[in-house]
Short mmCIF file of C-alpha atoms in Angstrom, two decimals:
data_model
loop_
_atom_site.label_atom_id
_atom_site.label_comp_id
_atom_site.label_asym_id
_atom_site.label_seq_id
_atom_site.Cartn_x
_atom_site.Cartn_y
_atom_site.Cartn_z
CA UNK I 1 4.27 9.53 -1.83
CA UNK I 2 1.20 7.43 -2.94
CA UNK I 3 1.35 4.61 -5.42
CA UNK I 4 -0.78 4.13 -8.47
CA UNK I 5 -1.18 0.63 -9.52
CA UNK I 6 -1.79 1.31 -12.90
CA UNK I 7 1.41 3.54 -13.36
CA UNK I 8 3.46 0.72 -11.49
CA UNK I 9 2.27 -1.43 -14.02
CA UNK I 10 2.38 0.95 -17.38
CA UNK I 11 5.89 1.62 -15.85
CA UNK I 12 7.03 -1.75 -16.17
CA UNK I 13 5.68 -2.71 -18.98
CA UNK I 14 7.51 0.31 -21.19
CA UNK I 15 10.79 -0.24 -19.89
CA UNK I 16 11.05 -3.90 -20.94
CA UNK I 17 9.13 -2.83 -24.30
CA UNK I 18 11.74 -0.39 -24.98
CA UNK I 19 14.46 -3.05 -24.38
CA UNK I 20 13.49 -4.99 -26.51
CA UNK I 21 12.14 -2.90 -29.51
CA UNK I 22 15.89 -2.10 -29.38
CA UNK I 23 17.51 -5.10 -28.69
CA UNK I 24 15.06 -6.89 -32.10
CA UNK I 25 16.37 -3.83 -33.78
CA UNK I 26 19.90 -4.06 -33.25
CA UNK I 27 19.73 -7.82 -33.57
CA UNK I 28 17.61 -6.76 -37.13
CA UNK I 29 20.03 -4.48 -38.40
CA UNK I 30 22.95 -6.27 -38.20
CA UNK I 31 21.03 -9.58 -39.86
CA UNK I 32 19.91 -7.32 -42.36
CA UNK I 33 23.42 -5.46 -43.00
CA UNK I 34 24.84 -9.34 -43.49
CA UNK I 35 22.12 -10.38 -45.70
CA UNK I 36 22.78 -7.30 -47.82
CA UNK I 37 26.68 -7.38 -47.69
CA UNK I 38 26.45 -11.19 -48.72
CA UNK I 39 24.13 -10.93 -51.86
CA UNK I 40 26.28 -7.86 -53.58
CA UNK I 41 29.60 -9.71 -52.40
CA UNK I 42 28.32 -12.68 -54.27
CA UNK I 43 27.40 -10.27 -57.15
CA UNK I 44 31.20 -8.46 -56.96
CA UNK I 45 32.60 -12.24 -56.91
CA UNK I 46 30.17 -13.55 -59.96
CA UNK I 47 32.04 -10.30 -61.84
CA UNK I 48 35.57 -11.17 -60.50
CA UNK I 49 35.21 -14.90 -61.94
CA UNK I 50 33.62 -13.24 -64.98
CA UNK I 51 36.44 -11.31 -65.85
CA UNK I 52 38.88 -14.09 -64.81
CA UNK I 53 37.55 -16.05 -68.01
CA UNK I 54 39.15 -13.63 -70.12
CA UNK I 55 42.92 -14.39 -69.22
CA UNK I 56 44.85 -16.25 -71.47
CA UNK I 57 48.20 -17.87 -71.25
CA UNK I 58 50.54 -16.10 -74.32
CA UNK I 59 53.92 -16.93 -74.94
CA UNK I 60 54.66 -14.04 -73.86
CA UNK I 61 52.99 -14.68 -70.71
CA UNK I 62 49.45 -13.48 -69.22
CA UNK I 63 47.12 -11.55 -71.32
CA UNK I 64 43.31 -9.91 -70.56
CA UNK I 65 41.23 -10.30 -74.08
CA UNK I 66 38.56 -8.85 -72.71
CA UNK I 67 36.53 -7.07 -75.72
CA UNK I 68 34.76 -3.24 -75.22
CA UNK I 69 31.49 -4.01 -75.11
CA UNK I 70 31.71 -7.22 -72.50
CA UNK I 71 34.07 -4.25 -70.02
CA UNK I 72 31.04 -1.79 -70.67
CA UNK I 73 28.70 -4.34 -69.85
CA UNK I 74 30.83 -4.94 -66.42
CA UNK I 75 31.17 -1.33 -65.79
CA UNK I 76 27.85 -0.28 -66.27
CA UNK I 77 25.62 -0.35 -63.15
CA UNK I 78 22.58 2.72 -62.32
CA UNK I 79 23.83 3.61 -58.95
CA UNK I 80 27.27 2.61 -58.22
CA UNK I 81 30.65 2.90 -60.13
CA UNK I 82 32.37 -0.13 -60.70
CA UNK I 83 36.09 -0.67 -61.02
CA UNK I 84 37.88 -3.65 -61.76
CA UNK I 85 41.77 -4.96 -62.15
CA UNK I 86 44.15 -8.06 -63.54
CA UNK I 87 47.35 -8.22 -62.65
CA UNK I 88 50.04 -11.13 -62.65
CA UNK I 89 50.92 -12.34 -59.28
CA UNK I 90 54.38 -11.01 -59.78
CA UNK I 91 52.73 -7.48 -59.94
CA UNK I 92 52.22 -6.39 -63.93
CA UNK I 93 49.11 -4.80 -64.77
CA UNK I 94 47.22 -7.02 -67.36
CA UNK I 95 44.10 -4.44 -67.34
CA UNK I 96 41.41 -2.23 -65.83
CA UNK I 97 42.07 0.66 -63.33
CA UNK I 98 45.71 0.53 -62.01
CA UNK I 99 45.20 2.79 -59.58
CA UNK I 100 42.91 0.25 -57.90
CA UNK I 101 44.36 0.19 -54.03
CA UNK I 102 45.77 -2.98 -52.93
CA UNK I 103 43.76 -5.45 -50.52
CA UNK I 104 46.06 -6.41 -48.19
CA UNK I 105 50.14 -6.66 -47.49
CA UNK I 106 50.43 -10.07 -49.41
CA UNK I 107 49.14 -7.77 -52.44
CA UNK I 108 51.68 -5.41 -51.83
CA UNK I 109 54.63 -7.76 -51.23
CA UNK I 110 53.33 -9.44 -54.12
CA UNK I 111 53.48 -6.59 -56.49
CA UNK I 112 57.46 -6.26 -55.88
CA UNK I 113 59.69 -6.91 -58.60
CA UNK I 114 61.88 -9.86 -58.56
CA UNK I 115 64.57 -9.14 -56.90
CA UNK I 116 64.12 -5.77 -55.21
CA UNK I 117 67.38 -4.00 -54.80
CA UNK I 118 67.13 -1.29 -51.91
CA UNK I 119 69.42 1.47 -52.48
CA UNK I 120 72.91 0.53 -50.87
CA UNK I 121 71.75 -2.58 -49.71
CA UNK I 122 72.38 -6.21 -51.13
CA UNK I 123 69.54 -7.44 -53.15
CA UNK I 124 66.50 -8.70 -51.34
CA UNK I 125 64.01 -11.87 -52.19
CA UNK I 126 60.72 -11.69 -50.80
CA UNK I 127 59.48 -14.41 -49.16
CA UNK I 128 56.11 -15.11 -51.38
CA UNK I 129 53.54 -18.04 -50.67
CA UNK I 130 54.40 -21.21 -53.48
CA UNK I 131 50.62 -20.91 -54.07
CA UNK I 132 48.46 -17.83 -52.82
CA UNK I 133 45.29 -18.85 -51.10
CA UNK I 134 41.91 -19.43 -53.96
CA UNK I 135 39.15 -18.37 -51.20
CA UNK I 136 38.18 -14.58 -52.19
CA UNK I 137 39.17 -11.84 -50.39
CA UNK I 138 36.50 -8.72 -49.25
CA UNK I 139 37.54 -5.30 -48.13
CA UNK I 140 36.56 -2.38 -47.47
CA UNK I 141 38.70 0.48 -49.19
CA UNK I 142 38.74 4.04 -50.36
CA UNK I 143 39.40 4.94 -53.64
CA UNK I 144 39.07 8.47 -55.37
CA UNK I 145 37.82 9.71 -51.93
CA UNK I 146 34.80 7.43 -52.03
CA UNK I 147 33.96 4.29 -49.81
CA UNK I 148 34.53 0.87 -51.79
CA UNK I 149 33.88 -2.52 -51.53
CA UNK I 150 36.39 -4.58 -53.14
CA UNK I 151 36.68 -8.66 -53.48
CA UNK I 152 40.24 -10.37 -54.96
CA UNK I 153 40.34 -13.73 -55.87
CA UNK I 154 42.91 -15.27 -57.37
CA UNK I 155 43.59 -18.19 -60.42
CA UNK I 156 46.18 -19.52 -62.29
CA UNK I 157 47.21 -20.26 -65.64
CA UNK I 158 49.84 -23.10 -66.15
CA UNK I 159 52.33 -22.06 -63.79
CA UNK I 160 51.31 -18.36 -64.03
CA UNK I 161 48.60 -17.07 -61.48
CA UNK I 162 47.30 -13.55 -61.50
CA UNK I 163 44.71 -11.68 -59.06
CA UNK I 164 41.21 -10.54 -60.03
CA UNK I 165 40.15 -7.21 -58.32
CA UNK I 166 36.53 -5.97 -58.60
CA UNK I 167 35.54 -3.01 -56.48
CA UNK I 168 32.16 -0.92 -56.53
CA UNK I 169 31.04 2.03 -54.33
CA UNK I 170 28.29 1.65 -51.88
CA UNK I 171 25.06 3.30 -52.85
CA UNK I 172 23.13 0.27 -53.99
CA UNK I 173 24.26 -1.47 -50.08
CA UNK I 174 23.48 2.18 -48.23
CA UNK I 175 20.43 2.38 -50.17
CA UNK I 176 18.99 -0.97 -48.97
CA UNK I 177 19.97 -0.50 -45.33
CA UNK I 178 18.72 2.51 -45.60
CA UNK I 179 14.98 1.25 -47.11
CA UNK I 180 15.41 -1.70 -44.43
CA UNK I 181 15.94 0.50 -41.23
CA UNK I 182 12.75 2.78 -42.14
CA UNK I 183 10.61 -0.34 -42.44
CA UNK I 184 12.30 -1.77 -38.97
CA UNK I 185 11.70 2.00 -37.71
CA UNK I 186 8.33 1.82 -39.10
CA UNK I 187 7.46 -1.79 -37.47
CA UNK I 188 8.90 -0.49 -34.09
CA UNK I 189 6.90 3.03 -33.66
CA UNK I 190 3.35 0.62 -34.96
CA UNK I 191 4.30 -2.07 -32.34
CA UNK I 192 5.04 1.06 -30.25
CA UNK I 193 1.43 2.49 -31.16
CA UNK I 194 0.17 -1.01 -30.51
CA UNK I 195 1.39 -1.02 -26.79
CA UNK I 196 0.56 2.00 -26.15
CA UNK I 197 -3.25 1.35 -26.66
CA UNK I 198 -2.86 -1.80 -24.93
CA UNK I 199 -1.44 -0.48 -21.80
CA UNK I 200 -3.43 2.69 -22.40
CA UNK I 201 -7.30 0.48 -22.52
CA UNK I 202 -5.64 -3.17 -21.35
CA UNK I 203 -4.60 -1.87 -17.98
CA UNK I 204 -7.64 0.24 -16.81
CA UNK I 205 -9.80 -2.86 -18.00
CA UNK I 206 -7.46 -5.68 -16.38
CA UNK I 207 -7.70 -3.23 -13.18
CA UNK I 208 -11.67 -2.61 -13.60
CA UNK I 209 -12.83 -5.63 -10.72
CA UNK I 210 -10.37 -3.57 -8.83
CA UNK I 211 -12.38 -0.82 -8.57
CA UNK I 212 -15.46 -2.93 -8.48
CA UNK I 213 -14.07 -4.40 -5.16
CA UNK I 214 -13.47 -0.47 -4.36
CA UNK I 215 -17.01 0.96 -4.63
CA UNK I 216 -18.19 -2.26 -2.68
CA UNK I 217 -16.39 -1.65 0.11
CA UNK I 218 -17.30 2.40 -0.18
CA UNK I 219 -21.14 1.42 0.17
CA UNK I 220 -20.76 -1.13 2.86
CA UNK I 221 -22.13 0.12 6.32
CA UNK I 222 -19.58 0.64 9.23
CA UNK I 223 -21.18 -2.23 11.01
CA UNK I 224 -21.29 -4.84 7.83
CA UNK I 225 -18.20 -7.11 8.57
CA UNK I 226 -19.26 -9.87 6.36
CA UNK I 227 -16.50 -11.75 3.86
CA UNK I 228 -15.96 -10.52 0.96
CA UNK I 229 -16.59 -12.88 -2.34
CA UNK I 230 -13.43 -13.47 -3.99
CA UNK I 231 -15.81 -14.76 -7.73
CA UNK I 232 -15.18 -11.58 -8.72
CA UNK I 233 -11.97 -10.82 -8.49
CA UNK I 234 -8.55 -11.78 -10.30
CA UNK I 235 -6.73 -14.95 -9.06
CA UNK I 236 -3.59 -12.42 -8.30
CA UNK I 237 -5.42 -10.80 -5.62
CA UNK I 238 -7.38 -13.49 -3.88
CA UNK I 239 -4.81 -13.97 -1.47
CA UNK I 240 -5.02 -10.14 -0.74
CA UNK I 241 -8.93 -10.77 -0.37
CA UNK I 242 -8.52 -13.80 2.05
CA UNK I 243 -5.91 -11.54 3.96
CA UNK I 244 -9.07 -9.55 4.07
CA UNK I 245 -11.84 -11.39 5.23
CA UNK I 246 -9.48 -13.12 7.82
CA UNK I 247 -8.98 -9.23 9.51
CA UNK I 248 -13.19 -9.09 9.31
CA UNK I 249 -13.07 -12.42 10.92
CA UNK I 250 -10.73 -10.90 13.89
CA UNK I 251 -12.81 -7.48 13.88
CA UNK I 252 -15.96 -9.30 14.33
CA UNK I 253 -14.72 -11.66 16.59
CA UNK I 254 -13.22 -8.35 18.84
CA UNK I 255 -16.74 -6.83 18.28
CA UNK I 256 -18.70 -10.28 20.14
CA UNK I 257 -16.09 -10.09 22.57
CA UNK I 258 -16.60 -6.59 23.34
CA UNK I 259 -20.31 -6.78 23.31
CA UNK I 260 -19.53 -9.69 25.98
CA UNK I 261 -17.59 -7.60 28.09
CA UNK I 262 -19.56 -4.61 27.75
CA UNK I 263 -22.70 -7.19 29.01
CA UNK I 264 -19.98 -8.51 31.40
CA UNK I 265 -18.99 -5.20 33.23
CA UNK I 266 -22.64 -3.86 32.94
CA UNK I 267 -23.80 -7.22 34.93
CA UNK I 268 -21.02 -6.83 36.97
CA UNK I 269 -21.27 -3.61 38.06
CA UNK I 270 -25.36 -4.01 38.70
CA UNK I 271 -25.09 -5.58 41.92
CA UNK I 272 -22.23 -3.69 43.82
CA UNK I 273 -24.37 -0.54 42.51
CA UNK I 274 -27.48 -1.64 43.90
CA UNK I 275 -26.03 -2.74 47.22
CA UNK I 276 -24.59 1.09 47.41
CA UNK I 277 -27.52 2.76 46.83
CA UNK I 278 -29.04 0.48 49.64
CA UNK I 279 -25.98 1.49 51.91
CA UNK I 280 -27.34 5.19 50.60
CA UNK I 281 -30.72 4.54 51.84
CA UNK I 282 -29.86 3.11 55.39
CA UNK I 283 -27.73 5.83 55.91
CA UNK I 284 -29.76 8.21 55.32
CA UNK I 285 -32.23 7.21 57.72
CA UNK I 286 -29.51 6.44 60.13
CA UNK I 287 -26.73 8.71 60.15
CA UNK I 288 -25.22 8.11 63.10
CA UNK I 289 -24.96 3.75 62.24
CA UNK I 290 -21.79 2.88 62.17
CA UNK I 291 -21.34 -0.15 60.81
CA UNK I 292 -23.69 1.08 57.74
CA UNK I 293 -20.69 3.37 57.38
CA UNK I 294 -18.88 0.39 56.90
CA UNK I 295 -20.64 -1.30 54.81
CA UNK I 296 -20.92 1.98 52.38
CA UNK I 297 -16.95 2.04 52.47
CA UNK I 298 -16.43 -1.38 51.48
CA UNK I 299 -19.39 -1.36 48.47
CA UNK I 300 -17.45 2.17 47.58
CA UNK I 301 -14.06 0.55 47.52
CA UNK I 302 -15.50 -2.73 45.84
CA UNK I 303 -16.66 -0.68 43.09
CA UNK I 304 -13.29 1.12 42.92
CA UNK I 305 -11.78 -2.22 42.56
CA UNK I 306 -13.75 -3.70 39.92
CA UNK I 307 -13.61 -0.45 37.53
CA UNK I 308 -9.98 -0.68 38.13
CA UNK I 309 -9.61 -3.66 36.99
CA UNK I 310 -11.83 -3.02 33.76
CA UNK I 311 -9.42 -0.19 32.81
CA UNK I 312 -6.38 -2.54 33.88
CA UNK I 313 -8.04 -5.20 31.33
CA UNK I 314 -8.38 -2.80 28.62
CA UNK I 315 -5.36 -1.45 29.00
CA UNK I 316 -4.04 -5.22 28.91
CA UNK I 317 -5.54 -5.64 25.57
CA UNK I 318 -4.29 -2.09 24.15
CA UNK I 319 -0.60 -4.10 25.37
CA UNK I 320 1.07 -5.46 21.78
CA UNK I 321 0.06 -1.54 20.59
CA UNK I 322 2.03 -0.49 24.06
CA UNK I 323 4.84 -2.60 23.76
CA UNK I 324 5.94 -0.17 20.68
CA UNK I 325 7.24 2.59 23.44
CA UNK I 326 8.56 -0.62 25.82
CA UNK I 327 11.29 0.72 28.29
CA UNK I 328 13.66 -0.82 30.14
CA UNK I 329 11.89 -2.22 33.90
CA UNK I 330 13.77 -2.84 36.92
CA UNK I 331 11.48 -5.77 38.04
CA UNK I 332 13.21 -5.46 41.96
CA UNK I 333 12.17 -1.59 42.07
CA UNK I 334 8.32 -2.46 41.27
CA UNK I 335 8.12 -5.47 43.25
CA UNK I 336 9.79 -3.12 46.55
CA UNK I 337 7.49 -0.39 45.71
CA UNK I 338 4.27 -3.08 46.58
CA UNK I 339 5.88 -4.81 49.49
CA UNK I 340 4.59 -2.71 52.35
CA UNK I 341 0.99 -3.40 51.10
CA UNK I 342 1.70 -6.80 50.64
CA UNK I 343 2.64 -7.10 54.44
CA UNK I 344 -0.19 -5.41 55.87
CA UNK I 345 -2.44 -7.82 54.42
CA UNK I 346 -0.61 -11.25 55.44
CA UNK I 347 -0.34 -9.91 58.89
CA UNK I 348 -3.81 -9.66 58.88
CA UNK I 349 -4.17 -13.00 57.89
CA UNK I 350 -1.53 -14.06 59.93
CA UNK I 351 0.28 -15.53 56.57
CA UNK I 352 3.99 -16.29 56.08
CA UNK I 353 5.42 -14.07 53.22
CA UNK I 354 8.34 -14.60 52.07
CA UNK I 355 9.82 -12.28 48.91
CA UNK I 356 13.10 -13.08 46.69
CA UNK I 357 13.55 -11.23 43.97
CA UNK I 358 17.24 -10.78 42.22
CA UNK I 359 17.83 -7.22 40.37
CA UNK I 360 16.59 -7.82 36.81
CA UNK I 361 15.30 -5.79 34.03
CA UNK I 362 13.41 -6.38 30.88
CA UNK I 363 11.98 -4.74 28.30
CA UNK I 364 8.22 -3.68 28.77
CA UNK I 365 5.74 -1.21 30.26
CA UNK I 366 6.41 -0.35 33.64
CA UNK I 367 2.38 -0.27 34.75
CA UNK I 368 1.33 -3.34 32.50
CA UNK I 369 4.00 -5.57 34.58
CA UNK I 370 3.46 -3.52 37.97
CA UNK I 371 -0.20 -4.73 37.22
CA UNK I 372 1.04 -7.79 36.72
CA UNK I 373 2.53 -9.24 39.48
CA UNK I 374 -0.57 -6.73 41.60
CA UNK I 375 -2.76 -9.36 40.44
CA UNK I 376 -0.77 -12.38 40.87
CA UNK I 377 0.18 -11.31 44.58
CA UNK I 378 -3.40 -10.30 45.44
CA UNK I 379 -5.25 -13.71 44.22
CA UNK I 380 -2.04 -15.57 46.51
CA UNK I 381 -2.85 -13.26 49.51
CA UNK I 382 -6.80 -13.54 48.99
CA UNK I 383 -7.14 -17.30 48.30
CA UNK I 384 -4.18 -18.61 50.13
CA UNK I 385 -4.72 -20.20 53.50
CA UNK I 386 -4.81 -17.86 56.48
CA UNK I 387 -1.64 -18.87 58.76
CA UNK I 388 -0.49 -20.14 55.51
CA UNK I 389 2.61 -19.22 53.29
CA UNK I 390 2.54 -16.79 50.02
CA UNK I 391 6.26 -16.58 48.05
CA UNK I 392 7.10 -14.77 45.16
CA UNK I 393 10.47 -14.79 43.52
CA UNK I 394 11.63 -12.93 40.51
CA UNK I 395 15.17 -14.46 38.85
CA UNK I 396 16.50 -15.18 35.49
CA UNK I 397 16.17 -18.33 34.50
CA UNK I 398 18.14 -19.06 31.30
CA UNK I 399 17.25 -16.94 28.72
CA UNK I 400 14.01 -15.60 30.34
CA UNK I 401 12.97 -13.96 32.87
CA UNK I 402 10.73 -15.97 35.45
CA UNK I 403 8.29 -14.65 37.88
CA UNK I 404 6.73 -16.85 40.70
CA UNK I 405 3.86 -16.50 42.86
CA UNK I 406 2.81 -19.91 45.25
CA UNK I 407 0.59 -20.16 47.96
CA UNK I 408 -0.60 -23.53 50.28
CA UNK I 409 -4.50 -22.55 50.12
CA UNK I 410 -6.94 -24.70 48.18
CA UNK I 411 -5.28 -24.92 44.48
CA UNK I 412 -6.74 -24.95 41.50
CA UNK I 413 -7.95 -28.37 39.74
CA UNK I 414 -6.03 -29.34 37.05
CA UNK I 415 -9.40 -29.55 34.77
CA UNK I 416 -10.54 -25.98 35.53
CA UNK I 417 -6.84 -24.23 35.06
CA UNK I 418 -7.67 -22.70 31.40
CA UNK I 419 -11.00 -21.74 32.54
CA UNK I 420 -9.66 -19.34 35.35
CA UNK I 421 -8.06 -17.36 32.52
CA UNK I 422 -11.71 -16.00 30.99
CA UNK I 423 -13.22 -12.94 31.85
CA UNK I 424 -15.09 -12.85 35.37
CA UNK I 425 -14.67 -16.37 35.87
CA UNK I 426 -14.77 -17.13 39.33
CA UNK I 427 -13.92 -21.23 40.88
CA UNK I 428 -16.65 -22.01 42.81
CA UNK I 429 -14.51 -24.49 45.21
CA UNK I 430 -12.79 -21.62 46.60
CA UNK I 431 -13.81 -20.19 49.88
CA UNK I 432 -13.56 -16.54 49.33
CA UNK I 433 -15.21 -16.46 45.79
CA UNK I 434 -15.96 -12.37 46.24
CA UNK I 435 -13.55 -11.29 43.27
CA UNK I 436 -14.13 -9.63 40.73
CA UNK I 437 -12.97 -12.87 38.07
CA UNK I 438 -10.52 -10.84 36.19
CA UNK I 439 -7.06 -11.21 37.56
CA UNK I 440 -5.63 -13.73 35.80
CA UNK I 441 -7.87 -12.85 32.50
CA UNK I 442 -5.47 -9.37 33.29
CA UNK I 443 -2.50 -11.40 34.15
CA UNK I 444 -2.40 -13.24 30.87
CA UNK I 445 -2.97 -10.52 28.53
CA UNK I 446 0.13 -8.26 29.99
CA UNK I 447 2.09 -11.46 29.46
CA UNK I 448 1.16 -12.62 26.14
CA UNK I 449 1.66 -8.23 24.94
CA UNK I 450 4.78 -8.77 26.29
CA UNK I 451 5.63 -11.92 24.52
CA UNK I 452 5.94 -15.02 27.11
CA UNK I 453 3.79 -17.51 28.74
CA UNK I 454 2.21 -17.93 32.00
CA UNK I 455 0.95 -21.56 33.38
CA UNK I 456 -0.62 -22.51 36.58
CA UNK I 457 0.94 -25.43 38.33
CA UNK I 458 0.13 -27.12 42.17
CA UNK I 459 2.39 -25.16 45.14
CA UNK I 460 4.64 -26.85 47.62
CA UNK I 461 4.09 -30.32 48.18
CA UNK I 462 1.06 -30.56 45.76
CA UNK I 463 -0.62 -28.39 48.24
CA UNK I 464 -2.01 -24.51 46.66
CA UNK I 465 -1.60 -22.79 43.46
CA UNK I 466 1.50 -21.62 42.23
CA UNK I 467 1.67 -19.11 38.74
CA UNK I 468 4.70 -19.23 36.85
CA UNK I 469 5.45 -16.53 34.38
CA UNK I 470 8.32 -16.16 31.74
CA UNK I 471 8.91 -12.92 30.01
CA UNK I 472 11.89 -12.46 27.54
CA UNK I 473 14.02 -9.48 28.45
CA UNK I 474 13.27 -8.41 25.09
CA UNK I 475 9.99 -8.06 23.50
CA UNK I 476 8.48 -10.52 21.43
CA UNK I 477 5.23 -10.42 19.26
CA UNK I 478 2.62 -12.42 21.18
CA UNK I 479 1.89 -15.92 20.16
#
């Protein structure tokens, strides 16, 4: 399932947008809902004081003088019904709407008569505060099947105190919520709008050097590996660009190298070619020569040799890509399966060979390492001194596995050991200096695909070469 960039982005831009749009509105609505409760509470409690102005002390107690017209003028509001009551603290009516419901318990206990004789029970006191509270009290009520909103407060008179009730219903509140959430819904579908067309012309323009970089690379030539300027293009993806122009700085660095050892193997090959079809020629005109025979065999197998070793090398280089099917080797197994050849040619040379090799396995390719230790064995057999010794062992060591190859011929100066490893280099110091140059250039690729290290070091008694190679019994990206 492809990608798109500029839905990735669109989609995560909404979802937080959405978030919070509702999140500002909930936080919105419930400021607004407190600013609007708190300015008609304070308008219910201006009333409630109001009306508490018109209670007198009598001597017959409490008494609301609270004329007609001033109760109109309190009732009269053009969207809500107001209601209102005054009543003693021991519970007597003083006026307004009786039927007014009570705020809270200490109303009701409050409105008891003193005492309050249950039926077949001793009389019972309640238990009333010396001096109810003077903060105002908000509710919310029902009365005549309508939603209220209802404030008491309470004041005193002498050594009297009464309660001040003041209720109204809630179409003025519901109205202004109502006018506030359509503007909030309003301000959320424009900022909505707003985003939209942002995301909708922002993206594709914060995205268009993007596609400039796109129709670039579309007109480049296969061959045109040259960096690619990162002016142009946003400081987010300059990294991704410098990623970039570092893999065409390895692709044209594999393309030189290839062109070398395309050069390399075409060079190569030139001489043993022309020396065969001079072996062609002397045959020809003597069939019967024997030794020309020879000579044609040995040009024949040279050849063999050398494009072996070209396929062995780019197979060696095709390793790390390999190393994704790696099996498990048994080192011993390959090494046994070589010995016999091995033999024949130290006997010729009259060369002591001695083998170890303990029963390990690691993870790789079974040819790469065969090839391998091929190569190590045949520059020990080739270069080491005839009546000489060759060893190789195979054994873990530690955590690795090492491989060992150590002749007593000539060696390998110290100053010239990381030069042996490049392509159809050949020491001129050595004797038999008929190689083709790529054995150890082989040698180290198999062992870097397989992740280890390989290091040339003096033989026996400082006398000869010897190659040491670790491999990890489990594969390792190459260094």
């Amino acid at each position: 399932m492809q990608t798109s960039l500029r839905r990735t982005l669109f989609s995560s831009l909404a979802a937080p947008t959405l978030v919070l749009l509702l999140t500002a509105g909930a936080v919105a609505y419930s400021s607004a809902r407190w600013v609007v409760g708190n300015a008609y509470d304070a308008n219910l409690l201006n009333l409630a004081q109001a009306i508490a102005t018109h209670v007198h002390a009598t001597p017959d107690g409490l008494a609301l003088r609270l004329a007609p017209e001033v109760e109109a003028a309190v009732r009269t509001d053009a969207v809500d019904r107001i209601y209102f009551r005054v009543r003693e603290r021991q519970g007597r009516v003083l006026g307004g709407d009786a039927g007014l419901p009570l705020l809270d318990d200490l109303d009701a206990l409050s409105s008891l008569p003193i005492p309050y004789t249950p039926v077949g029970r001793e009389p019972t006191y309640p238990i009333l505060p010396t001096v109810p509270a003077a903060r105002p009290v908000f509710r919310d009520l029902t009365h005549a099947g309508q939603p209220i909103r209802a404030v008491r407060l309470y004041r005193s008179q002498g050594s009297a105190g009464f309660y001040v009730t003041v209720a109204e219903t809630l179409g003025k509140r519901d109205e202004a919520m109502g006018r506030l959430v359509a503007g909030f819904s309003w301000a959320a579908l424009l900022l909505l709008i707003a985003a939209g067309v942002a995301a909708r012309f922002g993206i594709p323009s914060g995205l268009a050097p993007l596609a400039r970089l796109e129709r670039s690379l579309r007109a480049r030539s296969g061959t045109d590996l040259s960096p690619i300027d990162p002016a142009g293009v946003p400081q987010e993806v300059r990294e991704v660009i410098g990623a970039l122009n570092g893999l065409l700085d390895r692709l044209r660095a594999a393309n030189a190298q290839q062109r070398s050892f395309l050069q390399d193997a075409a060079h190569q090959l030139r001489t043993p070619l022309a020396g065969l079809q001079v072996q062609l020629e002397l045959l020809e005109s003597r069939p019967a020569d024997a030794a020309a025979r020879a000579r044609l065999r040995h040009s024949v197998a040279r050849i063999t040799r050398l494009a072996n070793q070209l396929l062995a090398l780019a197979r060696a280089e095709a390793g790390e890509r390999l190393m994704a099917d790696a099996t498990e080797v048994d080192l011993a197994a390959l090494i046994d399966a070589m010995v016999e050849d091995w033999v024949e040619r130290a006997d010729a040379r009259q060369i002591d060979l001695g083998i170890e090799r303990e029963p390990v396995r690691i993870a790789g390719d079974p040819t790469l390492l065969q090839e391998l230790i091929a190569n190590l064995m045949d520059n020990a057999l080739k270069y080491g001194r005839t009546h000489g010794t060759v060893s190789l062992r195979c054994a873990r060591a530690g955590e690795s596995v090492l491989i060992e190859v150590c002749d007593d011929g000539p060696g390998i100066p110290p100053v010239v050991r990381e030069q042996v490893f490049e392509r159809f280099y050949r020491h001129a110091g050595t004797a038999a200096a008929t190689g083709s140059g790529l054995g150890l250039s082989i040698a180290r690729e198999i062992v870097h695909s397989h992740g280890g290290r390989i290091d040339i070091d003096d033989g026996p008694q400082d006398c000869g070469t010897c190659v040491r190679v670790r491999l990890p019994p489990h594969p390792r990206p190459a260094p």
